[in-house]
């Protein structure tokens, strides 16, 4: 694993923020609940890069419960060229078996996320889109639960999962609520995004919600750029600069985990009435082939043999 990657993921503040994102308190449930985690690895061999996304270990979904968990995974997947740490928007009631990630009723919360994709040259247009989404949410009474995160080349606007109340989540699947809320907002702001895109042709604002969608964790490295996924205080959005994402001197908003329970309920109800439920629910099925992590473990064993 490159020294830069190892040094970054060895920092206590980086480990703490990743754990805080992946291991969350969900209003209405006792104890900490988990997101499904994945590690993006990149290896170079014979001048060719190989990319691997690892989501299981020994057949079970990956999850992070502590800094010790994370340190262990860095050691394991560092041999495969670890770069990026991802986690699902979904938060699960149980998460220690394959069936738990395909059981839609096991989703107890979901983080609504707007995925803004762009090139670095036009990063100011990306920030302008973040501002429009945040302004729309604020105009609909959502003021304390907005999380803005630079993701590497673009950005994510998240809405804290607890902004959707336990009562609402009992009546609707949390994934349905998140999908509808994101889609409704994009519909309402489409003309503004179109105006911004005149100066940034590669700009896209997408609703990526589906049952297994992953998003970059705060303070993770980008999969190919040496940049850090930093959270940005909404009040500092206009002051943001790409230098805030530098690996050696990143600037991160550590107080992102704020929310007001239920403040997004009214907008979510309006959205699900207009948009409907998430259309990407897969058929439930059992695995009929060996999980990819078995192959990963074989590759790791070969690497260990070569190093001996």
PDB file of C-alpha atoms in Angstrom:
ATOM      1  CA  UNK A   1       0.000   0.000   0.000  1.00  0.00           C
ATOM      2  CA  UNK A   2       1.434   3.426  -0.922  1.00  0.00           C
ATOM      3  CA  UNK A   3       2.841   5.404   1.997  1.00  0.00           C
ATOM      4  CA  UNK A   4       0.376   8.261   1.394  1.00  0.00           C
ATOM      5  CA  UNK A   5      -2.629   5.943   1.769  1.00  0.00           C
ATOM      6  CA  UNK A   6      -1.275   4.178   4.843  1.00  0.00           C
ATOM      7  CA  UNK A   7      -0.343   7.462   6.496  1.00  0.00           C
ATOM      8  CA  UNK A   8      -3.775   8.938   5.837  1.00  0.00           C
ATOM      9  CA  UNK A   9      -5.769   5.967   7.149  1.00  0.00           C
ATOM     10  CA  UNK A  10      -3.497   5.706  10.185  1.00  0.00           C
ATOM     11  CA  UNK A  11      -4.640   9.109  11.485  1.00  0.00           C
ATOM     12  CA  UNK A  12      -6.897   8.907  14.538  1.00  0.00           C
ATOM     13  CA  UNK A  13      -9.241  11.653  13.306  1.00  0.00           C
ATOM     14  CA  UNK A  14      -9.680   9.907   9.941  1.00  0.00           C
ATOM     15  CA  UNK A  15     -10.498   6.588  11.593  1.00  0.00           C
ATOM     16  CA  UNK A  16     -12.916   8.244  14.012  1.00  0.00           C
ATOM     17  CA  UNK A  17     -14.879  10.050  11.287  1.00  0.00           C
ATOM     18  CA  UNK A  18     -15.190   6.941   9.113  1.00  0.00           C
ATOM     19  CA  UNK A  19     -16.425   4.908  12.086  1.00  0.00           C
ATOM     20  CA  UNK A  20     -18.887   7.675  13.023  1.00  0.00           C
ATOM     21  CA  UNK A  21     -20.383   7.550   9.514  1.00  0.00           C
ATOM     22  CA  UNK A  22     -20.524   3.750   9.263  1.00  0.00           C
ATOM     23  CA  UNK A  23     -21.834   3.097  12.777  1.00  0.00           C
ATOM     24  CA  UNK A  24     -24.810   5.354  13.468  1.00  0.00           C
ATOM     25  CA  UNK A  25     -27.440   6.075  16.065  1.00  0.00           C
ATOM     26  CA  UNK A  26     -30.936   5.756  14.579  1.00  0.00           C
ATOM     27  CA  UNK A  27     -33.741   7.529  16.419  1.00  0.00           C
ATOM     28  CA  UNK A  28     -36.307   4.987  17.573  1.00  0.00           C
ATOM     29  CA  UNK A  29     -33.772   2.154  17.949  1.00  0.00           C
ATOM     30  CA  UNK A  30     -31.412   1.307  20.770  1.00  0.00           C
ATOM     31  CA  UNK A  31     -27.696   0.840  20.197  1.00  0.00           C
ATOM     32  CA  UNK A  32     -25.594   1.743  17.189  1.00  0.00           C
ATOM     33  CA  UNK A  33     -26.703   0.459  13.787  1.00  0.00           C
ATOM     34  CA  UNK A  34     -24.503  -0.243  10.776  1.00  0.00           C
ATOM     35  CA  UNK A  35     -24.112   0.700   7.147  1.00  0.00           C
ATOM     36  CA  UNK A  36     -22.857  -1.900   4.685  1.00  0.00           C
ATOM     37  CA  UNK A  37     -19.240  -1.005   3.895  1.00  0.00           C
ATOM     38  CA  UNK A  38     -17.028  -1.542   0.840  1.00  0.00           C
ATOM     39  CA  UNK A  39     -13.341  -0.988   0.111  1.00  0.00           C
ATOM     40  CA  UNK A  40     -12.172   0.111  -3.320  1.00  0.00           C
ATOM     41  CA  UNK A  41      -8.711  -1.214  -4.132  1.00  0.00           C
ATOM     42  CA  UNK A  42      -6.376  -0.416  -7.014  1.00  0.00           C
ATOM     43  CA  UNK A  43      -3.356  -2.464  -8.010  1.00  0.00           C
ATOM     44  CA  UNK A  44      -0.857  -1.951 -10.807  1.00  0.00           C
ATOM     45  CA  UNK A  45       0.570  -4.982 -12.557  1.00  0.00           C
ATOM     46  CA  UNK A  46       2.434  -5.083 -15.857  1.00  0.00           C
ATOM     47  CA  UNK A  47       1.529  -1.414 -16.481  1.00  0.00           C
ATOM     48  CA  UNK A  48      -2.156  -2.285 -16.148  1.00  0.00           C
ATOM     49  CA  UNK A  49      -4.362  -1.155 -13.282  1.00  0.00           C
ATOM     50  CA  UNK A  50      -6.751  -3.581 -11.662  1.00  0.00           C
ATOM     51  CA  UNK A  51      -9.737  -2.284  -9.702  1.00  0.00           C
ATOM     52  CA  UNK A  52     -11.482  -4.338  -7.038  1.00  0.00           C
ATOM     53  CA  UNK A  53     -14.517  -3.425  -4.934  1.00  0.00           C
ATOM     54  CA  UNK A  54     -14.721  -5.635  -1.845  1.00  0.00           C
ATOM     55  CA  UNK A  55     -18.084  -5.817  -0.062  1.00  0.00           C
ATOM     56  CA  UNK A  56     -17.880  -9.174   1.724  1.00  0.00           C
ATOM     57  CA  UNK A  57     -15.380 -11.000   3.904  1.00  0.00           C
ATOM     58  CA  UNK A  58     -15.777 -14.741   4.449  1.00  0.00           C
ATOM     59  CA  UNK A  59     -19.222 -14.523   2.906  1.00  0.00           C
ATOM     60  CA  UNK A  60     -20.554 -11.852   5.273  1.00  0.00           C
ATOM     61  CA  UNK A  61     -21.263  -8.172   4.484  1.00  0.00           C
ATOM     62  CA  UNK A  62     -18.470  -5.863   5.595  1.00  0.00           C
ATOM     63  CA  UNK A  63     -19.266  -3.511   8.447  1.00  0.00           C
ATOM     64  CA  UNK A  64     -17.251  -1.234  10.710  1.00  0.00           C
ATOM     65  CA  UNK A  65     -18.063  -1.103  14.420  1.00  0.00           C
ATOM     66  CA  UNK A  66     -14.883   0.430  15.809  1.00  0.00           C
ATOM     67  CA  UNK A  67     -11.506   1.931  15.004  1.00  0.00           C
ATOM     68  CA  UNK A  68     -10.032  -1.519  15.640  1.00  0.00           C
ATOM     69  CA  UNK A  69     -12.263  -2.969  12.905  1.00  0.00           C
ATOM     70  CA  UNK A  70     -11.120  -0.287  10.515  1.00  0.00           C
ATOM     71  CA  UNK A  71      -7.435  -0.806  11.325  1.00  0.00           C
ATOM     72  CA  UNK A  72      -7.823  -4.523  10.646  1.00  0.00           C
ATOM     73  CA  UNK A  73      -9.401  -3.881   7.252  1.00  0.00           C
ATOM     74  CA  UNK A  74      -6.691  -1.405   6.302  1.00  0.00           C
ATOM     75  CA  UNK A  75      -4.133  -4.118   7.018  1.00  0.00           C
ATOM     76  CA  UNK A  76      -6.043  -6.755   5.038  1.00  0.00           C
ATOM     77  CA  UNK A  77      -7.016  -4.687   2.014  1.00  0.00           C
ATOM     78  CA  UNK A  78      -3.861  -2.624   1.961  1.00  0.00           C
ATOM     79  CA  UNK A  79      -2.255  -5.602   0.248  1.00  0.00           C
ATOM     80  CA  UNK A  80      -4.760  -5.172  -2.578  1.00  0.00           C
ATOM     81  CA  UNK A  81      -4.056  -1.453  -2.999  1.00  0.00           C
ATOM     82  CA  UNK A  82      -6.718   0.090  -0.747  1.00  0.00           C
ATOM     83  CA  UNK A  83      -7.842   3.543  -1.857  1.00  0.00           C
ATOM     84  CA  UNK A  84     -11.417   4.424  -0.924  1.00  0.00           C
ATOM     85  CA  UNK A  85     -13.899   3.559   1.819  1.00  0.00           C
ATOM     86  CA  UNK A  86     -17.584   3.506   0.892  1.00  0.00           C
ATOM     87  CA  UNK A  87     -20.777   2.878   2.847  1.00  0.00           C
ATOM     88  CA  UNK A  88     -24.410   2.464   1.903  1.00  0.00           C
ATOM     89  CA  UNK A  89     -27.001   5.164   2.296  1.00  0.00           C
ATOM     90  CA  UNK A  90     -29.064   2.427   3.936  1.00  0.00           C
ATOM     91  CA  UNK A  91     -28.693   1.617   7.628  1.00  0.00           C
ATOM     92  CA  UNK A  92     -29.702  -1.886   8.684  1.00  0.00           C
ATOM     93  CA  UNK A  93     -31.353  -3.411  11.725  1.00  0.00           C
ATOM     94  CA  UNK A  94     -29.145  -6.494  11.397  1.00  0.00           C
ATOM     95  CA  UNK A  95     -25.997  -6.846   9.331  1.00  0.00           C
ATOM     96  CA  UNK A  96     -24.080 -10.095   9.658  1.00  0.00           C
ATOM     97  CA  UNK A  97     -25.465 -12.236   6.835  1.00  0.00           C
ATOM     98  CA  UNK A  98     -26.042 -11.927   3.078  1.00  0.00           C
ATOM     99  CA  UNK A  99     -29.793 -12.190   3.609  1.00  0.00           C
ATOM    100  CA  UNK A 100     -29.750  -9.032   5.714  1.00  0.00           C
ATOM    101  CA  UNK A 101     -28.671  -6.837   2.786  1.00  0.00           C
ATOM    102  CA  UNK A 102     -31.350  -8.172   0.441  1.00  0.00           C
ATOM    103  CA  UNK A 103     -34.151  -8.006   2.997  1.00  0.00           C
ATOM    104  CA  UNK A 104     -35.764  -4.644   2.277  1.00  0.00           C
ATOM    105  CA  UNK A 105     -37.620  -4.754   5.571  1.00  0.00           C
ATOM    106  CA  UNK A 106     -34.243  -4.770   7.331  1.00  0.00           C
ATOM    107  CA  UNK A 107     -33.585  -1.172   6.186  1.00  0.00           C
ATOM    108  CA  UNK A 108     -34.397   0.926   9.260  1.00  0.00           C
ATOM    109  CA  UNK A 109     -33.079   4.280   7.999  1.00  0.00           C
ATOM    110  CA  UNK A 110     -31.642   5.812   4.843  1.00  0.00           C
ATOM    111  CA  UNK A 111     -29.593   8.939   4.198  1.00  0.00           C
ATOM    112  CA  UNK A 112     -31.129  10.920   1.279  1.00  0.00           C
ATOM    113  CA  UNK A 113     -28.225  11.851  -1.000  1.00  0.00           C
ATOM    114  CA  UNK A 114     -27.876  14.074  -4.051  1.00  0.00           C
ATOM    115  CA  UNK A 115     -24.891  12.941  -6.149  1.00  0.00           C
ATOM    116  CA  UNK A 116     -23.261  15.868  -7.981  1.00  0.00           C
ATOM    117  CA  UNK A 117     -20.756  14.763 -10.592  1.00  0.00           C
ATOM    118  CA  UNK A 118     -18.469  17.196 -12.393  1.00  0.00           C
ATOM    119  CA  UNK A 119     -14.848  17.766 -13.377  1.00  0.00           C
ATOM    120  CA  UNK A 120     -12.399  19.559 -11.106  1.00  0.00           C
ATOM    121  CA  UNK A 121     -11.957  22.450 -13.530  1.00  0.00           C
ATOM    122  CA  UNK A 122     -15.557  23.523 -12.898  1.00  0.00           C
ATOM    123  CA  UNK A 123     -15.665  22.866  -9.157  1.00  0.00           C
ATOM    124  CA  UNK A 124     -17.350  26.225  -8.507  1.00  0.00           C
ATOM    125  CA  UNK A 125     -20.382  25.034 -10.484  1.00  0.00           C
ATOM    126  CA  UNK A 126     -20.511  21.980  -8.202  1.00  0.00           C
ATOM    127  CA  UNK A 127     -20.576  24.244  -5.159  1.00  0.00           C
ATOM    128  CA  UNK A 128     -23.306  26.348  -6.785  1.00  0.00           C
ATOM    129  CA  UNK A 129     -25.476  23.221  -7.103  1.00  0.00           C
ATOM    130  CA  UNK A 130     -24.848  22.346  -3.440  1.00  0.00           C
ATOM    131  CA  UNK A 131     -26.014  25.833  -2.537  1.00  0.00           C
ATOM    132  CA  UNK A 132     -29.226  25.512  -4.585  1.00  0.00           C
ATOM    133  CA  UNK A 133     -30.116  22.157  -3.008  1.00  0.00           C
ATOM    134  CA  UNK A 134     -29.414  23.449   0.490  1.00  0.00           C
ATOM    135  CA  UNK A 135     -31.502  26.576  -0.164  1.00  0.00           C
ATOM    136  CA  UNK A 136     -34.422  24.480  -1.406  1.00  0.00           C
ATOM    137  CA  UNK A 137     -34.280  22.255   1.668  1.00  0.00           C
ATOM    138  CA  UNK A 138     -34.120  25.297   3.956  1.00  0.00           C
ATOM    139  CA  UNK A 139     -37.114  26.835   2.201  1.00  0.00           C
ATOM    140  CA  UNK A 140     -38.998  23.657   3.113  1.00  0.00           C
ATOM    141  CA  UNK A 141     -38.173  23.889   6.809  1.00  0.00           C
ATOM    142  CA  UNK A 142     -35.045  21.709   6.830  1.00  0.00           C
ATOM    143  CA  UNK A 143     -32.290  23.698   8.511  1.00  0.00           C
ATOM    144  CA  UNK A 144     -30.323  21.500  10.934  1.00  0.00           C
ATOM    145  CA  UNK A 145     -29.921  18.185   9.092  1.00  0.00           C
ATOM    146  CA  UNK A 146     -28.064  19.145   5.881  1.00  0.00           C
ATOM    147  CA  UNK A 147     -24.619  17.617   5.313  1.00  0.00           C
ATOM    148  CA  UNK A 148     -22.409  18.777   2.434  1.00  0.00           C
ATOM    149  CA  UNK A 149     -19.410  16.667   1.485  1.00  0.00           C
ATOM    150  CA  UNK A 150     -16.835  17.141  -1.253  1.00  0.00           C
ATOM    151  CA  UNK A 151     -16.382  13.650  -2.718  1.00  0.00           C
ATOM    152  CA  UNK A 152     -13.242  14.031  -4.850  1.00  0.00           C
ATOM    153  CA  UNK A 153     -14.287  15.352  -8.258  1.00  0.00           C
ATOM    154  CA  UNK A 154     -17.804  16.294  -7.287  1.00  0.00           C
ATOM    155  CA  UNK A 155     -19.908  16.513  -4.147  1.00  0.00           C
ATOM    156  CA  UNK A 156     -22.690  14.888  -2.167  1.00  0.00           C
ATOM    157  CA  UNK A 157     -25.466  16.695  -0.387  1.00  0.00           C
ATOM    158  CA  UNK A 158     -26.785  14.416   2.344  1.00  0.00           C
ATOM    159  CA  UNK A 159     -29.800  14.770   4.562  1.00  0.00           C
ATOM    160  CA  UNK A 160     -29.228  13.221   7.987  1.00  0.00           C
ATOM    161  CA  UNK A 161     -31.161   9.969   8.275  1.00  0.00           C
ATOM    162  CA  UNK A 162     -32.775  11.113  11.542  1.00  0.00           C
ATOM    163  CA  UNK A 163     -34.413  14.049   9.750  1.00  0.00           C
ATOM    164  CA  UNK A 164     -37.015  11.420   8.794  1.00  0.00           C
ATOM    165  CA  UNK A 165     -38.916  10.532  11.966  1.00  0.00           C
ATOM    166  CA  UNK A 166     -39.358   6.989  13.320  1.00  0.00           C
ATOM    167  CA  UNK A 167     -43.125   7.329  12.803  1.00  0.00           C
ATOM    168  CA  UNK A 168     -42.697   8.125   9.109  1.00  0.00           C
ATOM    169  CA  UNK A 169     -40.130   5.351   8.669  1.00  0.00           C
ATOM    170  CA  UNK A 170     -42.597   2.871  10.149  1.00  0.00           C
ATOM    171  CA  UNK A 171     -45.198   3.837   7.534  1.00  0.00           C
ATOM    172  CA  UNK A 172     -42.874   3.934   4.525  1.00  0.00           C
ATOM    173  CA  UNK A 173     -39.706   2.078   3.648  1.00  0.00           C
ATOM    174  CA  UNK A 174     -36.812   4.498   4.378  1.00  0.00           C
ATOM    175  CA  UNK A 175     -35.318   3.821   0.940  1.00  0.00           C
ATOM    176  CA  UNK A 176     -38.596   4.866  -0.700  1.00  0.00           C
ATOM    177  CA  UNK A 177     -38.578   8.077   1.314  1.00  0.00           C
ATOM    178  CA  UNK A 178     -34.972   8.894   0.430  1.00  0.00           C
ATOM    179  CA  UNK A 179     -35.441   8.167  -3.277  1.00  0.00           C
ATOM    180  CA  UNK A 180     -38.622  10.245  -3.534  1.00  0.00           C
ATOM    181  CA  UNK A 181     -37.169  13.181  -1.605  1.00  0.00           C
ATOM    182  CA  UNK A 182     -34.048  13.336  -3.782  1.00  0.00           C
ATOM    183  CA  UNK A 183     -35.996  12.916  -7.024  1.00  0.00           C
ATOM    184  CA  UNK A 184     -38.585  15.538  -6.089  1.00  0.00           C
ATOM    185  CA  UNK A 185     -35.870  18.063  -5.286  1.00  0.00           C
ATOM    186  CA  UNK A 186     -34.106  17.430  -8.599  1.00  0.00           C
ATOM    187  CA  UNK A 187     -37.397  17.919 -10.438  1.00  0.00           C
ATOM    188  CA  UNK A 188     -38.006  21.223  -8.677  1.00  0.00           C
ATOM    189  CA  UNK A 189     -34.482  22.531  -9.302  1.00  0.00           C
ATOM    190  CA  UNK A 190     -33.882  21.111 -12.772  1.00  0.00           C
ATOM    191  CA  UNK A 191     -34.074  24.484 -14.487  1.00  0.00           C
ATOM    192  CA  UNK A 192     -31.550  25.984 -12.059  1.00  0.00           C
ATOM    193  CA  UNK A 193     -29.161  23.071 -12.617  1.00  0.00           C
ATOM    194  CA  UNK A 194     -29.571  23.595 -16.342  1.00  0.00           C
ATOM    195  CA  UNK A 195     -28.544  27.247 -16.025  1.00  0.00           C
ATOM    196  CA  UNK A 196     -25.471  26.317 -13.957  1.00  0.00           C
ATOM    197  CA  UNK A 197     -24.453  23.633 -16.461  1.00  0.00           C
ATOM    198  CA  UNK A 198     -24.005  26.215 -19.232  1.00  0.00           C
ATOM    199  CA  UNK A 199     -20.618  26.940 -17.693  1.00  0.00           C
ATOM    200  CA  UNK A 200     -19.909  23.280 -16.860  1.00  0.00           C
ATOM    201  CA  UNK A 201     -20.999  20.816 -19.538  1.00  0.00           C
ATOM    202  CA  UNK A 202     -19.948  17.757 -17.534  1.00  0.00           C
ATOM    203  CA  UNK A 203     -22.146  18.688 -14.557  1.00  0.00           C
ATOM    204  CA  UNK A 204     -24.707  16.076 -13.515  1.00  0.00           C
ATOM    205  CA  UNK A 205     -27.046  15.880 -10.549  1.00  0.00           C
ATOM    206  CA  UNK A 206     -28.229  12.315 -10.050  1.00  0.00           C
ATOM    207  CA  UNK A 207     -30.508  10.302  -7.830  1.00  0.00           C
ATOM    208  CA  UNK A 208     -28.401   7.172  -7.298  1.00  0.00           C
ATOM    209  CA  UNK A 209     -30.572   5.540  -4.657  1.00  0.00           C
ATOM    210  CA  UNK A 210     -31.076   1.805  -5.008  1.00  0.00           C
ATOM    211  CA  UNK A 211     -30.993  -1.027  -2.465  1.00  0.00           C
ATOM    212  CA  UNK A 212     -27.199  -1.373  -2.442  1.00  0.00           C
ATOM    213  CA  UNK A 213     -25.905   2.073  -3.446  1.00  0.00           C
ATOM    214  CA  UNK A 214     -22.589   3.181  -1.940  1.00  0.00           C
ATOM    215  CA  UNK A 215     -21.298   6.677  -1.237  1.00  0.00           C
ATOM    216  CA  UNK A 216     -17.834   7.846  -0.180  1.00  0.00           C
ATOM    217  CA  UNK A 217     -17.291   8.052   3.583  1.00  0.00           C
ATOM    218  CA  UNK A 218     -16.169  11.354   5.132  1.00  0.00           C
ATOM    219  CA  UNK A 219     -12.356  11.658   5.169  1.00  0.00           C
ATOM    220  CA  UNK A 220     -11.938   8.773   2.741  1.00  0.00           C
ATOM    221  CA  UNK A 221      -9.472   9.201  -0.099  1.00  0.00           C
ATOM    222  CA  UNK A 222     -10.790   9.435  -3.647  1.00  0.00           C
ATOM    223  CA  UNK A 223     -10.399   6.247  -5.710  1.00  0.00           C
ATOM    224  CA  UNK A 224      -7.870   7.815  -8.092  1.00  0.00           C
ATOM    225  CA  UNK A 225      -7.186  11.429  -7.038  1.00  0.00           C
ATOM    226  CA  UNK A 226      -5.094  12.303  -4.014  1.00  0.00           C
ATOM    227  CA  UNK A 227      -7.938  14.251  -2.468  1.00  0.00           C
ATOM    228  CA  UNK A 228      -9.921  13.795   0.722  1.00  0.00           C
ATOM    229  CA  UNK A 229     -13.716  13.671   1.009  1.00  0.00           C
ATOM    230  CA  UNK A 230     -14.298  16.516   3.448  1.00  0.00           C
ATOM    231  CA  UNK A 231     -17.527  17.780   4.969  1.00  0.00           C
ATOM    232  CA  UNK A 232     -18.190  21.506   4.609  1.00  0.00           C
ATOM    233  CA  UNK A 233     -20.023  23.715   7.065  1.00  0.00           C
ATOM    234  CA  UNK A 234     -23.025  25.130   5.222  1.00  0.00           C
ATOM    235  CA  UNK A 235     -22.077  28.601   6.475  1.00  0.00           C
ATOM    236  CA  UNK A 236     -18.621  28.214   4.896  1.00  0.00           C
ATOM    237  CA  UNK A 237     -19.833  26.985   1.525  1.00  0.00           C
ATOM    238  CA  UNK A 238     -19.023  30.223  -0.297  1.00  0.00           C
ATOM    239  CA  UNK A 239     -15.495  30.175   1.113  1.00  0.00           C
ATOM    240  CA  UNK A 240     -14.744  26.606   0.010  1.00  0.00           C
ATOM    241  CA  UNK A 241     -11.614  26.035  -2.044  1.00  0.00           C
ATOM    242  CA  UNK A 242     -10.116  22.832  -3.467  1.00  0.00           C
ATOM    243  CA  UNK A 243      -7.143  23.278  -1.141  1.00  0.00           C
ATOM    244  CA  UNK A 244      -9.493  22.103   1.649  1.00  0.00           C
ATOM    245  CA  UNK A 245      -9.282  18.600   0.134  1.00  0.00           C
ATOM    246  CA  UNK A 246      -5.460  18.320   0.142  1.00  0.00           C
ATOM    247  CA  UNK A 247      -4.338  15.060   1.751  1.00  0.00           C
ATOM    248  CA  UNK A 248      -1.669  16.651   3.923  1.00  0.00           C
ATOM    249  CA  UNK A 249      -3.676  19.683   5.047  1.00  0.00           C
ATOM    250  CA  UNK A 250      -7.371  18.951   4.563  1.00  0.00           C
ATOM    251  CA  UNK A 251     -10.037  21.118   6.192  1.00  0.00           C
ATOM    252  CA  UNK A 252     -13.005  19.137   7.474  1.00  0.00           C
ATOM    253  CA  UNK A 253     -16.212  20.087   9.302  1.00  0.00           C
ATOM    254  CA  UNK A 254     -16.255  17.645  12.222  1.00  0.00           C
ATOM    255  CA  UNK A 255     -19.658  18.768  13.534  1.00  0.00           C
ATOM    256  CA  UNK A 256     -21.610  17.386  10.552  1.00  0.00           C
ATOM    257  CA  UNK A 257     -23.597  14.905  12.668  1.00  0.00           C
ATOM    258  CA  UNK A 258     -26.342  17.395  13.575  1.00  0.00           C
ATOM    259  CA  UNK A 259     -30.041  16.845  12.945  1.00  0.00           C
ATOM    260  CA  UNK A 260     -33.552  17.626  14.039  1.00  0.00           C
ATOM    261  CA  UNK A 261     -35.776  14.577  14.205  1.00  0.00           C
ATOM    262  CA  UNK A 262     -38.628  14.712  11.701  1.00  0.00           C
ATOM    263  CA  UNK A 263     -37.817  18.073  10.123  1.00  0.00           C
ATOM    264  CA  UNK A 264     -37.860  16.464   6.643  1.00  0.00           C
ATOM    265  CA  UNK A 265     -41.166  14.628   7.145  1.00  0.00           C
ATOM    266  CA  UNK A 266     -43.409  17.155   5.403  1.00  0.00           C
ATOM    267  CA  UNK A 267     -41.212  17.394   2.310  1.00  0.00           C
ATOM    268  CA  UNK A 268     -40.783  13.602   2.186  1.00  0.00           C
ATOM    269  CA  UNK A 269     -44.540  13.036   2.307  1.00  0.00           C
ATOM    270  CA  UNK A 270     -45.076  15.546  -0.478  1.00  0.00           C
ATOM    271  CA  UNK A 271     -42.291  13.923  -2.494  1.00  0.00           C
ATOM    272  CA  UNK A 272     -43.487  10.347  -2.155  1.00  0.00           C
ATOM    273  CA  UNK A 273     -46.999  11.408  -3.181  1.00  0.00           C
ATOM    274  CA  UNK A 274     -45.613  12.952  -6.380  1.00  0.00           C
ATOM    275  CA  UNK A 275     -42.731  10.591  -7.196  1.00  0.00           C
ATOM    276  CA  UNK A 276     -43.751   7.271  -5.681  1.00  0.00           C
ATOM    277  CA  UNK A 277     -41.519   4.528  -4.364  1.00  0.00           C
ATOM    278  CA  UNK A 278     -37.989   3.635  -5.400  1.00  0.00           C
ATOM    279  CA  UNK A 279     -38.177   1.695  -8.717  1.00  0.00           C
ATOM    280  CA  UNK A 280     -34.988  -0.298  -8.189  1.00  0.00           C
ATOM    281  CA  UNK A 281     -36.126  -2.970  -5.772  1.00  0.00           C
ATOM    282  CA  UNK A 282     -34.547  -6.265  -6.922  1.00  0.00           C
ATOM    283  CA  UNK A 283     -36.105  -9.705  -6.761  1.00  0.00           C
ATOM    284  CA  UNK A 284     -35.150 -11.462  -3.601  1.00  0.00           C
ATOM    285  CA  UNK A 285     -32.765 -14.324  -4.271  1.00  0.00           C
ATOM    286  CA  UNK A 286     -30.207 -16.497  -2.618  1.00  0.00           C
ATOM    287  CA  UNK A 287     -26.602 -16.558  -3.711  1.00  0.00           C
ATOM    288  CA  UNK A 288     -25.928 -19.409  -6.162  1.00  0.00           C
ATOM    289  CA  UNK A 289     -22.197 -18.849  -6.586  1.00  0.00           C
ATOM    290  CA  UNK A 290     -19.212 -18.348  -4.277  1.00  0.00           C
ATOM    291  CA  UNK A 291     -18.905 -14.747  -3.000  1.00  0.00           C
ATOM    292  CA  UNK A 292     -16.177 -12.576  -4.446  1.00  0.00           C
ATOM    293  CA  UNK A 293     -14.432 -12.352  -1.080  1.00  0.00           C
ATOM    294  CA  UNK A 294     -13.369 -15.995  -1.434  1.00  0.00           C
ATOM    295  CA  UNK A 295     -11.416 -14.986  -4.517  1.00  0.00           C
ATOM    296  CA  UNK A 296     -10.032 -11.969  -2.643  1.00  0.00           C
ATOM    297  CA  UNK A 297      -8.759 -14.188   0.158  1.00  0.00           C
ATOM    298  CA  UNK A 298      -7.099 -16.481  -2.380  1.00  0.00           C
ATOM    299  CA  UNK A 299      -5.344 -13.488  -3.968  1.00  0.00           C
ATOM    300  CA  UNK A 300      -4.201 -12.310  -0.529  1.00  0.00           C
ATOM    301  CA  UNK A 301      -2.816 -15.765   0.226  1.00  0.00           C
ATOM    302  CA  UNK A 302      -0.884 -15.731  -3.052  1.00  0.00           C
ATOM    303  CA  UNK A 303       0.510 -12.292  -2.204  1.00  0.00           C
ATOM    304  CA  UNK A 304       1.630 -13.535   1.212  1.00  0.00           C
ATOM    305  CA  UNK A 305       3.306 -16.545  -0.406  1.00  0.00           C
ATOM    306  CA  UNK A 306       5.162 -14.285  -2.829  1.00  0.00           C
ATOM    307  CA  UNK A 307       6.342 -12.050   0.014  1.00  0.00           C
ATOM    308  CA  UNK A 308       7.724 -14.975   1.989  1.00  0.00           C
TER     309      UNK A 308
END
